[in-house]
């Protein structure tokens, strides 16, 4: 085991990690199970977390690569009592069925909106191209995410 | 990967010292997106080279100097005169992977389906390796074999130099895949320049349908000095395939890989010619 530290959901924390431990293994080991393990090859996006402001796949990132960086997971975004507007929008639009892909989608969309609050449909298509959903299709997901854009709010499209 | 330890250097000198000391036991790690495809289970020390100040794109006069750990997302977002790699980046896997993968990692170890070697071959890029002395390799030499074999212990690929496309040039790029995350079956990049209505230069590279990415020299020679027409392009492509060893990936036959690549070579050259013609305002 070797010690690293990084900022996790706003708090600087220290962790003992194995050299070959992936970030998703570390997160789930410490109880942050909102980050889902899907394909384990970086192809499905269910494990997406935000590192230094950008969505990354925690299943192929080694935990040591997080040292000194800022990691945000779904647990830092919102919870049942205080959900993030993206989470509310996903629920309201019926964009959640089994929910397995939802944390990854919320994290990826949040990274985009934090960088570009007025993201349009093309932005969402491009940034969410690594998030697979096998339940709902993508129309309701797209509608939910677009409703959170300042662009949609400004043009009166928000629900 | 079987990592038994890791190091996180914060300067190029420190990273080089670590890599020199560890030798074959060291495994440089930047984006880590390709490690899932490596089958080496020997004990390795992961050396995080993503914090060495090699993540910028600089305007260096006649070329852009891309730091080796520049992410594909940054290549995609970059916009400047004579810059076309954003088009390659756009077709590169998914946003999270674009956020992680680096240009250096994408070229140091070439997989049959690798995207980046092909446009970098067509653009005549150069590769800067920093060791005890700095050396620069042409794309043709760099990709003549697995590029990591060029690196001695302590060597690091630090920069990729990509010539700026001149005003009379055009670029065409095609990558055949079934889904966004799919591996390429055929990747083609073409770059041409037009002077006084004829092709002053034509470069084309192919990959995924062949074991290692290659330039198509015979096609290039047939096009230089010619007027850019659809018939001339098709003839040059069909007559320039001798000696190519085709290798279909992911369930497609070698013959279909050849067919697909021929079609896309014509498309890429035509797209490059159309763009160059539009740039120069000349009539075909």
Coordinates of C-alpha atoms in Angstrom, one line a residue:
Chain A
X1 CA 0.0 0.0 0.0
X2 CA 1.2 3.5 -0.7
X3 CA -0.3 6.8 0.4
X4 CA -1.7 9.4 -2.0
X5 CA -3.9 12.5 -1.4
X6 CA -6.3 14.3 -3.6
X7 CA -9.4 16.5 -3.3
X8 CA -12.5 14.3 -3.4
X9 CA -15.8 16.0 -3.6
X10 CA -14.4 19.2 -2.2
X11 CA -12.4 17.8 0.7
X12 CA -8.6 17.0 0.7
X13 CA -8.2 13.4 1.7
X14 CA -5.5 10.8 2.0
X15 CA -5.8 7.2 0.8
X16 CA -3.7 4.1 1.0
X17 CA -3.8 2.5 -2.4
X18 CA -2.4 -0.5 -4.2
X19 CA -0.2 0.5 -7.2
X20 CA -2.5 -1.4 -9.7
X21 CA -5.8 -0.2 -8.1
X22 CA -8.1 1.6 -10.5
X23 CA -9.9 4.7 -9.4
X24 CA -13.2 3.0 -9.5
X25 CA -11.9 0.3 -7.2
X26 CA -10.7 2.9 -4.8
X27 CA -14.0 4.9 -4.9
X28 CA -16.2 1.8 -4.3
X29 CA -13.8 0.5 -1.7
X30 CA -14.3 3.6 0.4
X31 CA -18.1 3.4 0.0
X32 CA -18.7 5.7 -2.9
X33 CA -20.7 3.2 -4.8
X34 CA -22.6 5.7 -6.9
X35 CA -19.9 5.3 -9.5
X36 CA -20.9 2.2 -11.4
X37 CA -18.7 -0.4 -12.9
X38 CA -20.0 -1.3 -16.4
X39 CA -17.8 -2.4 -19.2
X40 CA -14.5 -2.0 -17.3
X41 CA -12.8 -1.0 -20.6
X42 CA -13.7 2.7 -20.8
X43 CA -16.5 2.2 -23.4
X44 CA -19.8 2.7 -21.6
X45 CA -19.4 5.7 -19.4
X46 CA -21.2 4.4 -16.3
X47 CA -18.1 4.9 -14.3
X48 CA -17.6 8.6 -15.3
X49 CA -16.3 10.9 -12.7
X50 CA -14.9 14.4 -13.1
X51 CA -11.2 14.9 -12.8
X52 CA -9.9 18.5 -12.8
X53 CA -13.1 19.6 -14.4
X54 CA -13.2 16.9 -17.1
X55 CA -15.2 13.7 -17.4
X56 CA -13.0 10.6 -17.3
X57 CA -13.6 6.9 -17.0
X58 CA -12.7 5.7 -13.5
X59 CA -12.5 2.1 -14.6
X60 CA -9.4 2.6 -16.7
X61 CA -7.8 5.3 -14.7
X62 CA -5.3 4.1 -12.1
X63 CA -5.9 5.5 -8.6
X64 CA -2.3 6.9 -8.4
X65 CA -3.2 9.1 -11.4
X66 CA -5.6 11.0 -9.1
X67 CA -2.9 12.1 -6.7
X68 CA -2.9 15.8 -6.3
X69 CA -5.9 16.3 -8.5
X70 CA -9.5 17.1 -7.9
X71 CA -12.0 14.3 -8.3
X72 CA -15.8 14.8 -8.2
X73 CA -18.2 11.9 -8.0
X74 CA -22.0 11.6 -8.0
X75 CA -22.0 11.7 -4.2
X76 CA -20.6 15.2 -4.3
X77 CA -23.2 16.5 -6.8
X78 CA -26.5 15.9 -4.9
X79 CA -28.4 13.5 -2.8
X80 CA -32.0 12.5 -2.3
X81 CA -32.8 15.5 -0.1
X82 CA -30.9 18.0 -2.2
X83 CA -30.6 16.7 -5.7
X84 CA -28.7 18.6 -8.4
X85 CA -30.9 20.2 -11.1
X86 CA -29.6 17.6 -13.6
X87 CA -30.8 14.8 -11.3
X88 CA -34.2 16.5 -11.0
X89 CA -34.4 17.0 -14.7
X90 CA -33.5 13.3 -15.4
X91 CA -36.2 12.1 -13.1
X92 CA -38.8 14.6 -14.3
X93 CA -38.2 13.7 -18.0
X94 CA -38.4 10.0 -17.4
X95 CA -34.8 9.6 -18.4
X96 CA -34.1 7.1 -15.8
X97 CA -35.2 3.5 -15.8
X98 CA -32.7 1.0 -14.2
X99 CA -30.5 4.0 -13.3
X100 CA -27.2 2.3 -13.8
X101 CA -26.0 4.7 -16.4
X102 CA -27.4 7.8 -14.7
X103 CA -24.5 8.8 -12.4
X104 CA -22.1 8.7 -15.4
X105 CA -24.5 10.7 -17.5
X106 CA -25.0 13.3 -14.7
X107 CA -21.3 13.6 -14.1
X108 CA -20.5 14.0 -17.8
X109 CA -23.2 16.5 -18.4
X110 CA -22.2 18.5 -15.3
X111 CA -18.6 18.7 -16.5
X112 CA -19.9 20.1 -19.8
X113 CA -22.3 22.6 -18.2
X114 CA -19.7 23.8 -15.7
X115 CA -17.5 24.6 -18.7
X116 CA -20.2 25.8 -21.0
X117 CA -23.5 26.7 -19.2
X118 CA -25.3 27.4 -22.5
X119 CA -24.4 24.1 -24.1
X120 CA -26.6 23.2 -27.0
X121 CA -27.8 19.9 -28.4
X122 CA -24.7 19.3 -30.5
X123 CA -22.5 19.9 -27.4
X124 CA -24.5 17.4 -25.4
X125 CA -24.3 14.9 -28.3
X126 CA -20.6 15.2 -28.5
X127 CA -19.9 15.2 -24.8
X128 CA -22.3 12.3 -24.0
X129 CA -21.1 10.1 -26.9
X130 CA -19.4 7.9 -24.3
X131 CA -22.4 7.3 -22.2
X132 CA -24.5 4.2 -23.1
X133 CA -28.1 3.7 -21.9
X134 CA -29.7 0.4 -22.6
X135 CA -33.2 1.2 -21.1
X136 CA -34.6 4.5 -22.1
X137 CA -33.1 5.4 -25.4
X138 CA -31.6 8.8 -25.6
X139 CA -34.5 11.2 -26.4
X140 CA -35.6 11.8 -22.9
X141 CA -32.0 12.0 -21.7
X142 CA -31.3 14.6 -24.3
X143 CA -34.4 16.5 -23.3
X144 CA -33.5 16.4 -19.6
X145 CA -30.0 17.6 -20.1
X146 CA -31.0 20.3 -22.6
X147 CA -33.5 21.7 -20.1
X148 CA -30.6 22.4 -17.7
X149 CA -28.7 24.5 -20.2
X150 CA -28.8 28.3 -19.8
X151 CA -29.5 28.2 -23.5
X152 CA -32.7 26.4 -23.0
X153 CA -33.7 28.4 -20.0
X154 CA -33.1 31.7 -21.9
X155 CA -35.2 30.5 -24.8
X156 CA -38.0 29.3 -22.6
X157 CA -37.5 25.6 -23.3
X158 CA -37.0 24.5 -19.8
X159 CA -39.7 22.6 -18.2
Chain B
X1 CA -1.1 -4.2 -16.0
X2 CA 0.7 -5.6 -13.0
X3 CA 1.9 -2.4 -11.3
X4 CA 4.0 -3.1 -8.2
X5 CA 4.8 0.5 -7.5
X6 CA 4.3 4.0 -9.0
X7 CA 6.2 7.2 -9.3
X8 CA 4.8 10.7 -9.9
X9 CA 7.6 12.9 -11.2
X10 CA 7.0 16.6 -11.7
X11 CA 9.7 17.5 -14.1
X12 CA 11.2 16.1 -17.3
X13 CA 14.6 15.7 -15.6
X14 CA 13.1 13.8 -12.7
X15 CA 11.0 11.6 -15.0
X16 CA 14.1 10.8 -17.2
X17 CA 16.1 9.9 -14.1
X18 CA 13.4 7.5 -12.9
X19 CA 12.9 5.9 -16.4
X20 CA 16.7 5.5 -16.7
X21 CA 17.0 3.8 -13.3
X22 CA 14.1 1.5 -13.8
X23 CA 14.8 0.5 -17.4
X24 CA 12.4 -2.1 -18.7
X25 CA 10.5 -2.2 -15.5
X26 CA 9.1 1.3 -16.0
X27 CA 5.8 1.9 -17.8
X28 CA 5.1 5.5 -18.6
X29 CA 1.5 6.4 -17.9
X30 CA -0.2 9.5 -19.2
X31 CA -3.9 9.0 -20.1
X32 CA -3.8 5.2 -19.4
X33 CA -6.5 4.5 -21.9
X34 CA -4.5 1.9 -23.8
X35 CA -3.3 -0.1 -20.8
X36 CA -6.4 -2.1 -20.9
X37 CA -5.2 -3.5 -24.2
X38 CA -1.7 -4.5 -23.0
X39 CA -1.2 -8.1 -22.1
X40 CA 2.2 -7.6 -20.3
X41 CA 1.8 -9.1 -16.8
X42 CA 5.4 -8.7 -15.8
X43 CA 5.9 -6.5 -12.7
X44 CA 6.0 -2.8 -13.7
X45 CA 6.4 0.5 -12.0
X46 CA 3.9 3.0 -13.3
X47 CA 5.5 6.4 -14.0
X48 CA 3.0 9.2 -14.3
X49 CA 4.4 11.5 -17.0
X50 CA 1.3 13.7 -17.2
X51 CA 2.7 16.5 -15.0
X52 CA 5.9 17.3 -16.9
X53 CA 4.7 20.5 -18.6
X54 CA 4.2 18.7 -21.9
X55 CA 0.5 19.4 -22.3
X56 CA 0.5 22.5 -24.5
X57 CA 0.2 23.3 -28.2
X58 CA 2.6 26.0 -29.3
X59 CA 2.8 27.9 -32.6
X60 CA 6.4 27.4 -33.7
X61 CA 6.3 29.3 -37.0
X62 CA 5.9 26.8 -39.8
X63 CA 4.6 24.1 -37.5
X64 CA 2.6 23.5 -34.3
X65 CA 4.6 21.8 -31.5
X66 CA 2.2 19.6 -29.6
X67 CA 3.4 18.5 -26.2
X68 CA 3.3 14.7 -25.9
X69 CA 0.8 14.7 -23.1
X70 CA -1.6 17.0 -24.8
X71 CA -5.0 15.4 -24.6
X72 CA -7.1 14.6 -27.6
X73 CA -9.8 16.9 -26.2
X74 CA -7.3 19.7 -26.4
X75 CA -6.4 18.8 -29.9
X76 CA -10.1 18.9 -30.7
X77 CA -10.6 22.3 -29.0
X78 CA -7.6 23.9 -30.6
X79 CA -8.3 26.2 -33.5
X80 CA -5.7 28.0 -35.6
X81 CA -4.7 28.6 -39.2
X82 CA -3.4 25.4 -40.9
X83 CA -4.6 23.2 -38.1
X84 CA -6.7 20.1 -39.1
X85 CA -6.1 17.7 -36.3
X86 CA -9.4 18.8 -34.7
X87 CA -11.1 16.7 -37.4
X88 CA -9.2 13.6 -36.4
X89 CA -9.9 14.3 -32.7
X90 CA -13.6 14.5 -33.4
X91 CA -13.7 11.0 -34.7
X92 CA -11.6 9.7 -31.8
X93 CA -13.6 7.4 -29.5
X94 CA -15.6 9.2 -26.8
X95 CA -15.4 12.4 -24.8
X96 CA -14.1 10.8 -21.6
X97 CA -11.4 9.0 -23.6
X98 CA -10.6 12.2 -25.5
X99 CA -10.2 13.9 -22.1
X100 CA -7.7 11.2 -21.0
X101 CA -5.9 10.0 -24.1
X102 CA -2.8 11.9 -25.1
X103 CA -1.2 12.3 -28.5
X104 CA 2.1 10.8 -27.3
X105 CA 0.4 7.7 -25.9
X106 CA -1.5 7.3 -29.1
X107 CA 1.6 7.1 -31.2
X108 CA 4.3 5.5 -29.1
X109 CA 2.5 2.2 -29.1
X110 CA 0.7 1.5 -32.4
X111 CA -2.2 -0.9 -32.4
X112 CA -3.7 -2.1 -35.7
X113 CA -6.7 0.2 -35.2
X114 CA -4.7 3.2 -34.0
X115 CA -6.0 6.5 -35.4
X116 CA -3.3 9.1 -34.9
X117 CA -0.4 7.6 -36.9
X118 CA -2.3 7.9 -40.1
X119 CA -2.9 11.7 -40.2
X120 CA 0.5 12.3 -38.7
X121 CA 2.1 10.3 -41.5
X122 CA 0.1 12.2 -44.1
X123 CA 1.0 15.5 -42.6
X124 CA 4.7 14.7 -42.5
X125 CA 4.8 15.2 -38.7
X126 CA 8.1 14.9 -36.8
X127 CA 8.6 13.4 -33.4
X128 CA 10.9 14.8 -30.8
X129 CA 12.5 12.4 -28.5
X130 CA 14.4 13.7 -25.5
X131 CA 17.2 11.6 -24.1
X132 CA 20.7 12.4 -23.3
X133 CA 20.4 14.3 -26.5
X134 CA 17.3 15.5 -28.3
X135 CA 16.6 13.8 -31.6
X136 CA 13.9 14.3 -34.2
X137 CA 12.4 11.5 -36.3
X138 CA 10.3 11.8 -39.4
X139 CA 6.9 10.1 -39.3
X140 CA 8.0 7.6 -41.9
X141 CA 11.0 6.5 -39.7
X142 CA 9.0 6.7 -36.5
X143 CA 6.3 4.4 -37.7
X144 CA 8.6 2.1 -39.6
X145 CA 8.4 -0.2 -36.6
X146 CA 6.7 -0.1 -33.2
X147 CA 7.7 3.4 -32.1
X148 CA 8.5 2.5 -28.5
X149 CA 11.4 0.4 -29.8
X150 CA 13.0 3.8 -30.7
X151 CA 13.1 4.7 -27.0
X152 CA 16.0 3.8 -24.9
X153 CA 15.7 3.8 -21.1
X154 CA 15.3 7.4 -20.0
X155 CA 14.1 8.6 -23.4
X156 CA 10.7 10.3 -23.5
X157 CA 8.7 11.4 -26.6
X158 CA 8.3 15.1 -25.7
X159 CA 6.7 16.7 -28.7
X160 CA 5.0 16.1 -32.0
X161 CA 5.7 18.7 -34.7
X162 CA 2.9 19.1 -37.1
X163 CA 3.5 21.3 -40.2
X164 CA 0.9 24.0 -40.7
X165 CA -1.2 23.3 -43.8
X166 CA -0.5 26.0 -46.3
X167 CA -3.2 28.1 -47.8
X168 CA -3.3 26.1 -51.0
X169 CA -3.7 22.8 -49.2
X170 CA -6.5 20.5 -48.4
X171 CA -7.0 17.6 -46.0
X172 CA -9.2 14.6 -46.1
X173 CA -9.8 12.1 -43.3
X174 CA -12.0 9.0 -43.1
X175 CA -12.3 6.4 -40.4
X176 CA -14.6 3.5 -40.8
X177 CA -16.2 2.2 -37.6
X178 CA -19.7 0.9 -36.7
X179 CA -20.2 2.8 -33.5
X180 CA -18.6 5.7 -31.7
X181 CA -16.6 3.4 -29.5
X182 CA -15.8 0.9 -32.2
X183 CA -12.3 0.2 -33.5
X184 CA -11.5 1.5 -36.9
X185 CA -11.7 -1.0 -39.8
X186 CA -10.0 1.4 -42.1
X187 CA -8.4 4.8 -41.6
X188 CA -7.3 7.1 -44.4
X189 CA -5.8 10.6 -44.3
X190 CA -4.8 12.6 -47.4
X191 CA -3.1 15.9 -47.7
X192 CA -2.7 17.7 -51.1
X193 CA -1.6 21.1 -52.3
X194 CA -2.6 22.7 -55.5
X195 CA -0.5 25.2 -57.6
X196 CA -1.7 26.6 -60.8
X197 CA -4.4 24.0 -61.1
X198 CA -2.2 20.9 -60.6
X199 CA -1.2 18.9 -57.6
X200 CA 2.1 20.2 -56.4
X201 CA 2.0 17.7 -53.6
X202 CA -0.1 14.7 -52.6
X203 CA 0.4 12.6 -49.5
X204 CA -1.8 9.7 -48.4
X205 CA -1.5 7.3 -45.5
X206 CA -3.6 4.3 -44.5
X207 CA -4.1 2.2 -41.4
X208 CA -6.3 -0.4 -39.7
X209 CA -6.6 -2.4 -42.9
X210 CA -2.9 -3.1 -42.9
X211 CA -0.7 -4.4 -40.1
X212 CA 1.1 -1.1 -39.6
X213 CA 0.2 2.4 -40.9
X214 CA 1.9 3.2 -44.1
X215 CA 2.2 6.0 -46.7
X216 CA 1.1 5.1 -50.2
X217 CA 4.1 6.3 -52.1
X218 CA 3.0 5.0 -55.6
X219 CA -0.3 6.7 -55.3
X220 CA 1.4 10.0 -54.3
X221 CA 3.9 9.8 -57.2
X222 CA 1.1 9.2 -59.7
X223 CA -0.8 12.3 -58.5
X224 CA 2.0 14.8 -58.3
X225 CA 1.9 17.2 -61.2
X226 CA -1.5 15.9 -62.3
X227 CA -4.7 17.9 -62.6
X228 CA -7.0 16.8 -59.7
X229 CA -9.9 14.9 -61.3
X230 CA -12.0 12.1 -60.0
X231 CA -10.8 9.8 -62.8
X232 CA -7.1 10.6 -62.1
X233 CA -7.5 10.0 -58.4
X234 CA -9.2 6.7 -58.9
X235 CA -6.6 5.5 -61.4
X236 CA -3.8 6.5 -59.2
X237 CA -5.3 4.7 -56.2
X238 CA -6.0 1.5 -58.2
X239 CA -2.6 1.4 -59.8
X240 CA -0.8 2.2 -56.5
X241 CA -1.7 -0.8 -54.4
X242 CA 1.1 -3.2 -55.3
X243 CA 2.9 -4.6 -52.4
X244 CA 0.4 -3.7 -49.8
X245 CA -0.4 -6.5 -47.4
X246 CA -4.1 -6.2 -46.4
X247 CA -5.3 -7.4 -43.0
X248 CA -9.0 -7.2 -42.1
X249 CA -9.8 -6.4 -38.5
X250 CA -12.7 -7.4 -36.3
X251 CA -14.4 -9.9 -38.6
X252 CA -13.9 -8.3 -42.0
X253 CA -12.0 -10.2 -44.6
X254 CA -8.7 -9.0 -46.0
X255 CA -10.4 -8.5 -49.4
X256 CA -13.1 -6.3 -47.9
X257 CA -10.5 -4.3 -45.9
X258 CA -8.8 -3.6 -49.2
X259 CA -12.0 -2.7 -50.9
X260 CA -13.0 -0.4 -48.1
X261 CA -9.7 1.3 -48.0
X262 CA -9.6 1.8 -51.8
X263 CA -13.0 3.5 -51.6
X264 CA -11.9 5.7 -48.7
X265 CA -8.6 6.6 -50.3
X266 CA -10.4 8.0 -53.3
X267 CA -12.8 9.8 -51.0
X268 CA -10.0 11.3 -48.8
X269 CA -8.0 12.4 -51.9
X270 CA -11.1 13.9 -53.5
X271 CA -12.1 15.7 -50.2
X272 CA -8.5 17.1 -49.9
X273 CA -8.5 18.2 -53.5
X274 CA -11.9 19.9 -53.1
X275 CA -10.8 21.7 -50.1
X276 CA -7.5 22.8 -51.7
X277 CA -9.4 23.9 -54.8
X278 CA -11.8 25.9 -52.7
X279 CA -8.9 27.4 -50.7
X280 CA -7.1 28.6 -53.8
X281 CA -10.3 29.6 -55.6
X282 CA -9.1 27.7 -58.7
X283 CA -11.3 25.7 -61.0
X284 CA -10.9 22.0 -61.3

